[in-house]
Amino acid sequence: MKGLRWRFPEAGGVVLLRERILRALGRVLPKVGHGILALVVLGLLGLLGAWIFLGLPSRGDQALAVFPEPGDGVPWVLVQLEEKGLSRESLADLAGGLGRLGQEDRELDLPALLAGQVRRTALFLPFGQEGNPLGVFLPEKGELDSLRRGQVPASWTGGGERPFRYEFDGALGAFRVLDAREDPAGFLALEGERVLFARSQEDLEAMKQVAAGAKKSLSLRWELEPRWRGHLLACDGGWLDRASGEKDSPSRGAPLFLEMAWRYLLPAAVPGPGGPLGEAKWRVRGASFPWGEEKPESLTWNRQPFSLGDPPVLALGVNLPKMGEEDLRRFPGLDRLKGWLEELALPKETIGTLLRGPLVLSLGGKTQVLWFDLPGFLADFPGRGEAGQALADAVWQKLFLGTKPTALEGYDHGGATELPFTFLAAANRSDALLGLAKPEGIRPLSPEGPPFGGETVRGWGWIYADLPKLADTLGELTALDELFTGQELKNPFEEQAGDALRGFLRTLHPFLLVWDRPDGGTLKWYGR
């Protein structure tokens, strides 16, 4: 909602009220969302990268550590896989979903084919235009014997409509690989019991130098659960630090790393459709968390009295520690929220109470703007007592100029209205709600439903996303943005990118990510 402005005429008094409300909400709600995005963008990139490989087991193995260290500023994903079964479509979905390759790009076809044939694989995937994918494969003994005789295993040709052809280059000591169009698909070289893959001779030579000890390699020694069967390391190349750090900081552009280890749950542990399919542990390295006066404290979230949009599509909870003025300025979304609360003329003590403790944001349910049903947005401040009640009263008194709302069942302060759009601000002693949502489209936290599925969740924060539902919601969010900004989507490439992202999200599963420590936590993904 950028610069909220309606495109249809109304009576003068209602217009003034409408503009005042929309300007206030437009300053706060999107900025809160942008702050959340800045906190989780690295994690989501890594999770999307990991998702394609979840369940493909691995263990740390330095026999696979032959990737040259990438240059500064290059974002990349390194994943180690064991066993067979990675499809070309899965790897292509990963690359396409993260925006590195177009639908017609075929440079991942060969490593995806080989990863589905060999017993162990490591893949290095740089993003942007900073390099090509690299791979290391440990074949079965019979495949090794064939390669040593100068013969490529028949299963490595791919067959069908997209076969590969191999030509051995004695001078290079490697196979040149051509695709079905006779275009170069890369190079394969046998080094001991491993096979190296590169798209160019230069990259292949660099890998050989690493294998010979002449160059330093990226490490595949895992810190998290080294005995678990899947591992991933993602680096943002310093992108997040450059985007959100101080312009004159000498350390600006410092990279952040996301390490993840995962495993599938045993079939007996999966209760049925919608049950957990697997679990992961993750850790962020290289990040500093400027909390200030206090560190965040863990909560048992399934016992907190909060509500969500129903059904929840995207939700986030965080237990805010006490932060001073300088600390809040480091979090743009919270700083904007503080400024908005000050505009409501709330006392300083009340604002301090609202900005400390659990905060839950959710996208779900519906809000109505004229005849349009659009995604609902809800902010919940559990356990704020009189401060939450004062917030609800101030919204109606200051923002809606004393308009009397329709009472909301279970809440003795504030309420809801449907004009000029569906909006609610309501509170009782244990809970305070604020959002663009129909009252019938919100519900208290369900003991068995999403986001926690009946499990005990303890930590200082969490994110839940039903990614297939989010894919459908993205189109509605675009319509909401167009409605408020008065600007239609003009760029056909943006529309195509949106279609590609929605298609990618529909292939994924709902997940719950929990921070049980400021720099890491757990992840579970669920059946659909």
Coordinates of C-alpha atoms in Angstrom, one line a residue:
M1 CA 0.0 0.0 0.0
K2 CA 2.1 2.8 -1.2
G3 CA 0.8 6.4 -0.7
L4 CA -2.8 5.2 -0.2
R5 CA -5.3 7.1 -2.4
W6 CA -8.8 6.2 -3.6
R7 CA -9.9 6.6 -7.2
F8 CA -13.6 7.2 -6.8
P9 CA -15.4 10.3 -5.5
E10 CA -17.3 10.6 -2.1
A11 CA -18.8 13.2 0.0
G12 CA -16.4 15.8 1.5
G13 CA -16.5 14.8 5.2
V14 CA -16.1 11.1 4.5
V15 CA -13.2 11.9 2.1
L16 CA -11.3 13.7 4.9
L17 CA -11.9 10.9 7.3
R18 CA -10.9 8.3 4.7
E19 CA -7.7 10.1 3.7
R20 CA -6.7 10.5 7.3
I21 CA -7.2 6.8 8.1
L22 CA -5.5 5.6 5.0
R23 CA -2.5 7.9 5.3
A24 CA -1.9 6.7 8.9
L25 CA -2.3 3.1 8.0
G26 CA -0.2 3.5 4.9
R27 CA 2.7 4.9 7.0
V28 CA 2.6 2.0 9.5
L29 CA 1.4 -1.3 8.2
P30 CA 3.6 -1.5 5.1
K31 CA 6.7 -0.4 7.0
V32 CA 6.1 -3.0 9.6
G33 CA 6.0 -5.5 6.8
H34 CA 9.2 -4.2 5.3
G35 CA 11.0 -4.5 8.6
I36 CA 9.8 -8.1 9.0
L37 CA 11.0 -8.8 5.4
A38 CA 14.4 -7.4 6.2
L39 CA 14.7 -9.7 9.2
V40 CA 13.7 -12.9 7.4
V41 CA 14.8 -12.5 3.8
L42 CA 18.0 -14.4 4.2
G43 CA 16.3 -17.2 6.0
L44 CA 13.6 -17.5 3.4
L45 CA 16.1 -17.6 0.5
G46 CA 17.9 -20.4 2.3
L47 CA 14.7 -22.2 3.1
L48 CA 13.5 -22.1 -0.5
G49 CA 16.9 -23.3 -1.6
A50 CA 16.8 -26.1 0.9
W51 CA 13.2 -27.1 0.2
I52 CA 14.0 -28.7 -3.1
F53 CA 16.5 -31.0 -1.4
L54 CA 14.7 -31.8 1.8
G55 CA 14.9 -35.5 2.5
L56 CA 17.9 -36.1 0.3
P57 CA 20.4 -37.3 2.9
S58 CA 24.0 -36.3 3.3
R59 CA 26.9 -36.3 5.7
G60 CA 30.0 -34.0 5.8
D61 CA 32.5 -35.5 3.4
Q62 CA 35.7 -33.7 2.4
A63 CA 36.0 -35.9 -0.7
L64 CA 33.4 -33.6 -2.1
A65 CA 35.0 -30.3 -1.0
V66 CA 36.6 -29.2 -4.3
F67 CA 34.7 -26.0 -4.9
P68 CA 36.9 -22.8 -5.2
E69 CA 36.0 -20.1 -2.7
P70 CA 33.7 -17.6 -4.5
G71 CA 34.6 -13.9 -4.8
D72 CA 33.3 -11.3 -2.4
G73 CA 29.7 -10.1 -2.9
V74 CA 28.5 -13.3 -4.6
P75 CA 25.4 -15.0 -3.1
W76 CA 25.4 -18.8 -3.4
V77 CA 24.0 -22.0 -2.1
L78 CA 26.1 -25.1 -1.3
V79 CA 24.2 -28.4 -0.7
Q80 CA 25.4 -31.9 -0.1
L81 CA 23.1 -34.8 -1.0
E82 CA 23.2 -38.6 -0.6
E83 CA 21.4 -41.3 -2.4
K84 CA 19.6 -41.0 -5.7
G85 CA 16.4 -39.4 -6.7
L86 CA 17.0 -35.7 -7.5
S87 CA 15.0 -34.8 -10.6
R88 CA 15.9 -32.2 -13.2
E89 CA 12.6 -30.5 -12.6
S90 CA 13.3 -30.1 -8.9
L91 CA 16.7 -28.4 -9.5
A92 CA 15.2 -26.3 -12.3
D93 CA 12.4 -25.2 -10.0
L94 CA 15.0 -24.2 -7.4
A95 CA 16.9 -22.0 -9.8
G96 CA 13.8 -20.6 -11.5
G97 CA 12.2 -19.9 -8.1
L98 CA 15.1 -17.9 -6.8
G99 CA 15.3 -15.9 -10.1
R100 CA 18.7 -17.2 -11.3
L101 CA 17.6 -19.0 -14.5
G102 CA 14.7 -18.6 -17.0
Q103 CA 12.4 -21.5 -18.0
E104 CA 14.4 -22.1 -21.2
D105 CA 17.8 -22.2 -19.4
R106 CA 19.2 -25.7 -19.5
E107 CA 22.5 -25.4 -17.6
L108 CA 21.3 -27.4 -14.6
D109 CA 20.0 -30.3 -16.7
L110 CA 23.2 -32.3 -16.6
P111 CA 24.0 -32.0 -12.8
A112 CA 20.4 -32.8 -12.0
L113 CA 20.6 -35.9 -14.1
L114 CA 23.8 -37.1 -12.5
A115 CA 22.6 -36.3 -8.9
G116 CA 19.7 -38.7 -9.6
Q117 CA 22.2 -41.5 -10.5
V118 CA 25.1 -41.4 -8.1
R119 CA 25.4 -42.3 -4.4
R120 CA 26.5 -38.9 -3.2
T121 CA 26.5 -35.3 -4.6
A122 CA 27.6 -31.8 -3.7
L123 CA 26.3 -28.8 -5.8
F124 CA 27.5 -25.2 -5.7
L125 CA 25.0 -22.8 -7.1
P126 CA 25.9 -19.1 -7.4
F127 CA 23.1 -16.6 -8.0
G128 CA 22.9 -13.6 -10.2
Q129 CA 25.4 -13.4 -13.1
E130 CA 28.5 -14.1 -11.0
G131 CA 29.3 -17.7 -12.1
N132 CA 28.1 -21.1 -13.2
P133 CA 26.9 -24.1 -11.2
L134 CA 29.6 -26.7 -10.2
G135 CA 29.1 -30.3 -9.1
V136 CA 31.0 -33.2 -7.5
F137 CA 29.7 -36.7 -7.7
L138 CA 30.7 -40.0 -6.1
P139 CA 29.4 -42.8 -8.4
E140 CA 28.8 -46.4 -7.7
K141 CA 31.7 -48.8 -8.2
G142 CA 30.3 -50.1 -11.5
E143 CA 30.0 -46.6 -12.9
L144 CA 33.6 -45.8 -11.8
D145 CA 34.9 -48.9 -13.6
S146 CA 33.1 -47.8 -16.8
L147 CA 34.5 -44.3 -16.6
R148 CA 38.0 -45.6 -16.1
R149 CA 37.6 -47.6 -19.3
G150 CA 36.6 -44.4 -21.0
Q151 CA 32.9 -45.4 -21.2
V152 CA 30.1 -43.3 -19.9
P153 CA 27.3 -45.2 -18.1
A154 CA 24.2 -45.5 -20.3
S155 CA 22.0 -44.0 -17.6
W156 CA 24.1 -40.8 -17.7
T157 CA 22.9 -40.0 -21.3
G158 CA 19.4 -39.2 -20.0
G159 CA 17.7 -40.9 -22.9
G160 CA 14.2 -39.9 -24.1
E161 CA 13.8 -36.6 -25.8
R162 CA 16.7 -34.8 -24.1
P163 CA 19.8 -37.1 -24.3
F164 CA 23.4 -36.0 -23.7
R165 CA 26.3 -37.0 -25.9
Y166 CA 29.8 -37.4 -24.4
E167 CA 33.1 -36.9 -26.3
F168 CA 36.4 -37.6 -24.5
D169 CA 39.0 -34.9 -24.9
G170 CA 42.4 -36.5 -24.3
A171 CA 44.3 -33.2 -24.2
L172 CA 41.9 -31.9 -21.6
G173 CA 41.5 -35.2 -19.7
A174 CA 37.8 -34.7 -19.5
F175 CA 34.5 -35.5 -21.3
R176 CA 32.9 -32.7 -23.3
V177 CA 29.2 -33.0 -23.0
L178 CA 26.7 -31.9 -25.7
D179 CA 22.9 -31.7 -25.2
A180 CA 20.2 -32.8 -27.6
R181 CA 20.7 -29.5 -29.6
E182 CA 24.4 -30.2 -29.9
D183 CA 25.0 -27.2 -27.6
P184 CA 27.8 -27.5 -24.9
A185 CA 26.4 -28.7 -21.6
G186 CA 29.6 -28.8 -19.6
F187 CA 32.6 -30.9 -18.8
L188 CA 33.1 -34.0 -16.7
A189 CA 36.5 -35.1 -15.3
L190 CA 37.3 -38.2 -13.3
E191 CA 39.5 -37.4 -10.3
G192 CA 40.2 -40.6 -8.3
E193 CA 36.8 -41.8 -7.1
R194 CA 35.0 -38.6 -7.8
V195 CA 33.6 -36.9 -10.9
L196 CA 33.9 -33.1 -11.3
F197 CA 31.3 -31.1 -13.3
A198 CA 31.8 -27.6 -14.6
R199 CA 30.3 -25.5 -17.3
S200 CA 33.6 -24.1 -18.6
Q201 CA 37.2 -25.3 -19.0
E202 CA 38.3 -22.5 -16.6
D203 CA 36.0 -23.6 -13.9
L204 CA 37.0 -27.3 -14.4
E205 CA 40.7 -26.3 -14.1
A206 CA 40.0 -24.3 -10.9
M207 CA 38.3 -27.4 -9.4
K208 CA 41.3 -29.6 -10.3
Q209 CA 43.6 -27.1 -8.6
V210 CA 41.5 -27.3 -5.5
A211 CA 41.6 -31.1 -5.7
A212 CA 45.4 -31.0 -5.9
G213 CA 45.7 -28.7 -2.9
A214 CA 46.8 -25.7 -5.0
K215 CA 43.7 -23.6 -4.1
K216 CA 41.6 -23.3 -1.0
S217 CA 38.2 -25.0 -1.0
L218 CA 34.8 -24.2 0.6
S219 CA 34.5 -26.5 3.6
L220 CA 31.9 -29.2 3.9
R221 CA 32.4 -29.7 7.6
W222 CA 29.0 -29.2 9.2
E223 CA 28.5 -27.6 12.6
L224 CA 24.8 -28.5 12.9
E225 CA 23.9 -32.2 13.5
P226 CA 26.8 -33.7 11.5
R227 CA 25.1 -37.1 11.7
W228 CA 21.9 -35.9 10.1
R229 CA 21.4 -36.8 6.5
G230 CA 21.0 -33.5 4.7
H231 CA 23.0 -30.2 4.9
L232 CA 23.0 -26.9 3.2
L233 CA 25.0 -23.7 3.5
A234 CA 23.7 -20.4 1.9
C235 CA 25.5 -17.1 1.7
D236 CA 23.9 -13.7 0.8
G237 CA 27.1 -12.2 -0.4
G238 CA 26.6 -9.2 1.9
W239 CA 23.4 -8.2 0.2
L240 CA 21.3 -7.8 3.3
D241 CA 24.0 -5.8 5.1
R242 CA 24.4 -3.5 2.2
A243 CA 20.6 -3.0 1.9
S244 CA 20.0 -2.3 5.6
G245 CA 23.3 -1.2 7.1
E246 CA 24.8 2.2 7.8
K247 CA 26.0 3.8 4.5
D248 CA 29.4 4.8 6.0
S249 CA 30.0 1.6 8.0
P250 CA 33.5 0.2 7.2
S251 CA 32.0 -3.3 7.5
R252 CA 29.1 -2.7 5.2
G253 CA 28.6 -5.6 2.9
A254 CA 29.6 -8.3 5.5
P255 CA 28.1 -11.6 4.4
L256 CA 25.5 -13.6 6.3
F257 CA 25.6 -17.4 6.3
L258 CA 22.7 -19.8 6.8
E259 CA 23.5 -23.4 7.7
M260 CA 20.9 -26.0 7.8
A261 CA 20.7 -29.7 8.7
W262 CA 17.6 -31.8 8.0
R263 CA 16.0 -35.2 8.1
Y264 CA 12.7 -36.8 7.3
L265 CA 10.5 -38.0 10.1
L266 CA 9.7 -41.7 10.3
P267 CA 6.4 -42.6 8.5
A268 CA 5.0 -43.8 11.9
A269 CA 5.5 -40.3 13.3
V270 CA 3.4 -38.6 10.6
P271 CA -0.3 -38.6 11.8
G272 CA -1.8 -38.1 8.3
P273 CA -2.6 -35.4 5.8
G274 CA -1.2 -32.1 7.1
G275 CA 1.1 -33.8 9.6
P276 CA 4.8 -33.0 9.8
L277 CA 6.9 -34.6 7.1
G278 CA 10.4 -33.6 8.3
E279 CA 12.4 -31.3 10.6
A280 CA 15.5 -29.2 10.3
K281 CA 17.8 -27.1 12.4
W282 CA 19.2 -23.8 11.2
R283 CA 21.8 -21.3 12.3
V284 CA 22.7 -17.8 11.0
R285 CA 26.3 -16.7 11.2
G286 CA 27.8 -13.3 10.6
A287 CA 24.7 -11.4 11.8
S288 CA 24.6 -9.0 14.7
F289 CA 21.4 -8.5 16.6
P290 CA 21.2 -5.0 18.0
W291 CA 18.6 -5.6 20.7
G292 CA 19.9 -3.0 23.1
E293 CA 18.7 -2.9 26.7
E294 CA 17.5 -6.5 26.8
K295 CA 17.8 -9.8 25.0
P296 CA 14.6 -11.4 23.7
E297 CA 13.1 -14.0 26.0
S298 CA 11.5 -17.3 25.0
L299 CA 7.8 -17.8 25.3
T300 CA 5.6 -20.9 25.1
W301 CA 3.6 -19.6 22.1
N302 CA 0.9 -22.2 22.0
R303 CA -0.2 -20.9 25.4
Q304 CA -0.4 -17.2 24.4
P305 CA -3.9 -15.6 24.0
F306 CA -3.7 -14.4 20.4
S307 CA -5.9 -14.5 17.3
L308 CA -5.1 -15.0 13.6
G309 CA -6.7 -14.4 10.2
D310 CA -8.5 -17.6 9.3
P311 CA -7.2 -19.6 7.6
P312 CA -3.7 -18.2 8.2
V313 CA -1.7 -17.9 5.0
L314 CA 1.4 -16.1 6.5
A315 CA 2.0 -15.3 10.2
L316 CA 4.8 -14.1 12.4
G317 CA 5.2 -13.9 16.1
V318 CA 8.0 -12.2 18.0
N319 CA 8.6 -11.5 21.7
L320 CA 9.8 -7.9 21.7
P321 CA 12.4 -7.0 24.4
K322 CA 12.6 -3.6 26.0
M323 CA 14.3 -1.2 23.6
G324 CA 15.3 2.4 24.0
E325 CA 14.9 5.2 21.4
E326 CA 18.3 4.4 19.7
D327 CA 17.5 0.7 19.7
L328 CA 14.1 1.2 18.0
R329 CA 15.7 3.3 15.2
R330 CA 17.6 0.1 14.2
F331 CA 14.3 -1.5 13.4
P332 CA 12.5 0.7 10.9
G333 CA 9.2 -1.1 11.2
L334 CA 9.0 -0.8 15.0
D335 CA 10.2 2.8 14.8
R336 CA 7.4 3.7 12.4
L337 CA 4.9 1.9 14.7
K338 CA 6.2 3.9 17.7
G339 CA 5.7 7.1 15.7
W340 CA 2.1 6.1 14.8
L341 CA 1.3 5.3 18.4
E342 CA 2.6 8.8 19.4
E343 CA 0.3 10.3 16.8
L344 CA -2.6 8.7 18.6
A345 CA -1.5 10.8 21.7
L346 CA -1.0 7.7 23.8
P347 CA 1.1 8.2 27.0
K348 CA 4.8 7.2 26.9
E349 CA 4.3 4.4 29.4
T350 CA 1.4 2.9 27.3
I351 CA 3.6 3.0 24.2
G352 CA 6.4 1.3 26.1
T353 CA 4.1 -1.5 27.1
L354 CA 2.7 -2.0 23.6
L355 CA 6.2 -2.2 22.2
R356 CA 7.4 -4.8 24.7
G357 CA 6.1 -8.4 24.7
P358 CA 4.6 -10.7 22.2
L359 CA 3.5 -9.3 18.8
V360 CA 1.7 -11.5 16.2
L361 CA 1.1 -10.4 12.6
S362 CA -1.0 -12.5 10.3
L363 CA -2.3 -12.5 6.7
G364 CA -5.5 -14.5 6.4
G365 CA -9.2 -14.2 6.3
K366 CA -10.7 -11.4 4.3
T367 CA -11.2 -7.6 4.4
Q368 CA -13.9 -5.9 2.3
V369 CA -13.3 -2.7 0.3
L370 CA -16.6 -1.8 -1.4
W371 CA -17.5 -4.9 -3.3
F372 CA -14.0 -6.4 -3.2
D373 CA -13.0 -9.2 -0.9
L374 CA -9.2 -8.9 -0.3
P375 CA -6.7 -10.6 2.0
G376 CA -7.1 -9.6 5.7
F377 CA -4.2 -8.3 7.8
L378 CA -4.3 -8.6 11.6
A379 CA -1.9 -7.3 14.3
D380 CA -2.3 -8.8 17.8
F381 CA -0.8 -7.5 21.0
P382 CA -1.4 -10.3 23.6
G383 CA -1.3 -9.6 27.3
R384 CA -1.1 -5.8 27.2
G385 CA -4.0 -5.2 29.7
E386 CA -4.9 -1.6 30.0
A387 CA -2.4 -0.5 27.4
G388 CA -4.2 -2.6 24.8
Q389 CA -7.5 -1.2 25.8
A390 CA -6.2 2.4 25.5
L391 CA -4.9 1.6 22.0
A392 CA -8.3 0.4 20.9
D393 CA -10.0 3.5 22.4
A394 CA -7.5 5.9 20.8
V395 CA -7.8 4.4 17.3
W396 CA -11.6 5.1 17.3
Q397 CA -11.3 8.5 19.0
K398 CA -8.3 9.9 17.1
L399 CA -8.2 8.0 13.8
F400 CA -11.9 7.6 13.2
L401 CA -12.9 11.0 14.8
G402 CA -15.0 9.5 17.5
T403 CA -16.9 7.0 15.3
K404 CA -18.7 4.4 17.4
P405 CA -17.8 0.9 16.2
T406 CA -19.9 -2.3 16.2
A407 CA -19.0 -4.2 19.4
L408 CA -16.8 -7.3 18.9
E409 CA -17.9 -10.4 21.0
G410 CA -15.5 -11.0 23.8
Y411 CA -13.9 -7.5 23.7
D412 CA -15.1 -4.7 26.0
H413 CA -13.2 -1.9 24.2
G414 CA -13.4 -0.8 20.6
G415 CA -15.0 -3.0 17.9
A416 CA -15.3 -3.1 14.1
T417 CA -16.7 -1.1 11.1
E418 CA -17.3 -1.9 7.5
L419 CA -17.2 1.7 6.1
P420 CA -15.3 2.9 4.2
F421 CA -13.7 -0.6 4.5
T422 CA -13.6 -3.4 6.9
F423 CA -11.5 -2.4 9.9
L424 CA -11.3 -3.5 13.5
A425 CA -9.6 -2.2 16.7
A426 CA -10.7 -4.1 19.8
A427 CA -9.2 -5.1 23.2
N428 CA -9.9 -6.8 26.5
R429 CA -7.6 -7.3 29.5
S430 CA -5.7 -10.2 27.8
D431 CA -5.7 -9.3 24.1
A432 CA -5.7 -6.3 21.7
L433 CA -6.4 -6.6 18.0
L434 CA -5.8 -4.1 15.2
G435 CA -6.3 -4.7 11.5
L436 CA -8.0 -4.8 8.1
A437 CA -10.1 -7.9 8.6
K438 CA -13.7 -9.1 8.8
P439 CA -14.5 -10.1 12.4
E440 CA -15.9 -13.5 11.2
G441 CA -12.5 -14.1 9.5
I442 CA -10.4 -14.1 12.6
R443 CA -10.2 -16.9 15.3
P444 CA -8.3 -17.5 18.5
L445 CA -5.3 -19.8 18.3
S446 CA -6.5 -23.3 17.7
P447 CA -5.0 -26.1 19.8
E448 CA -4.7 -28.5 16.8
G449 CA -4.8 -26.3 13.7
P450 CA -2.1 -24.2 12.1
P451 CA 0.3 -22.7 12.8
F452 CA 1.4 -25.1 15.6
G453 CA -0.6 -28.2 14.9
G454 CA -1.1 -29.2 18.5
E455 CA 2.7 -29.1 19.3
T456 CA 4.4 -27.1 22.0
V457 CA 6.3 -24.3 20.4
R458 CA 8.8 -22.4 22.6
G459 CA 11.2 -19.7 21.4
W460 CA 11.5 -15.9 21.0
G461 CA 9.9 -15.8 17.6
W462 CA 8.4 -17.9 14.7
I463 CA 7.1 -17.7 11.1
Y464 CA 4.4 -19.8 9.6
A465 CA 3.7 -19.9 5.8
D466 CA 1.2 -22.0 3.9
L467 CA 3.2 -21.5 0.6
P468 CA 0.5 -23.0 -1.8
K469 CA -2.1 -20.7 -0.3
L470 CA 0.3 -17.8 -0.4
A471 CA 0.7 -18.4 -4.1
D472 CA -3.0 -17.8 -4.6
T473 CA -3.0 -14.7 -2.3
L474 CA -0.2 -12.9 -4.1
G475 CA -2.6 -12.1 -7.0
E476 CA -5.1 -10.6 -4.5
L477 CA -2.3 -8.5 -2.9
T478 CA -1.4 -7.1 -6.3
A479 CA -5.1 -6.1 -6.8
L480 CA -5.0 -4.5 -3.3
D481 CA -1.9 -2.5 -4.2
E482 CA -3.4 -1.3 -7.5
L483 CA -6.7 -0.3 -5.7
F484 CA -4.9 1.9 -3.2
T485 CA -2.2 3.3 -5.4
G486 CA -4.2 3.9 -8.5
Q487 CA -1.4 2.4 -10.6
E488 CA -1.9 -0.7 -12.7
L489 CA 0.8 -3.3 -13.4
K490 CA 2.4 -2.0 -16.6
N491 CA 5.5 -4.1 -17.0
P492 CA 4.8 -7.5 -18.6
F493 CA 8.0 -8.9 -17.3
E494 CA 6.9 -8.2 -13.7
E495 CA 3.7 -10.0 -14.4
Q496 CA 5.6 -13.0 -15.8
A497 CA 7.9 -13.0 -12.8
G498 CA 4.8 -13.1 -10.5
D499 CA 3.3 -16.0 -12.4
A500 CA 6.7 -17.9 -12.1
L501 CA 6.9 -17.2 -8.4
R502 CA 3.3 -18.3 -7.8
G503 CA 3.9 -21.5 -9.8
F504 CA 7.0 -22.2 -7.7
L505 CA 5.3 -21.6 -4.4
R506 CA 2.5 -24.1 -5.3
T507 CA 5.1 -26.9 -5.5
L508 CA 6.2 -26.4 -1.9
H509 CA 4.7 -27.3 1.5
P510 CA 3.5 -25.3 4.5
F511 CA 6.3 -24.8 7.1
L512 CA 6.8 -23.5 10.6
L513 CA 10.1 -21.9 11.4
V514 CA 10.9 -21.2 15.1
W515 CA 13.7 -19.1 16.6
D516 CA 14.7 -20.8 19.9
R517 CA 17.8 -18.6 20.1
P518 CA 18.5 -15.2 18.5
D519 CA 20.7 -16.7 15.7
G520 CA 19.0 -20.0 15.0
G521 CA 16.2 -22.5 15.6
T522 CA 14.2 -25.2 14.0
L523 CA 12.0 -25.8 11.0
K524 CA 9.2 -28.3 10.3
W525 CA 7.4 -28.8 7.0
Y526 CA 4.0 -30.4 6.6
G527 CA 1.9 -32.4 4.3
R528 CA -0.7 -30.5 2.2

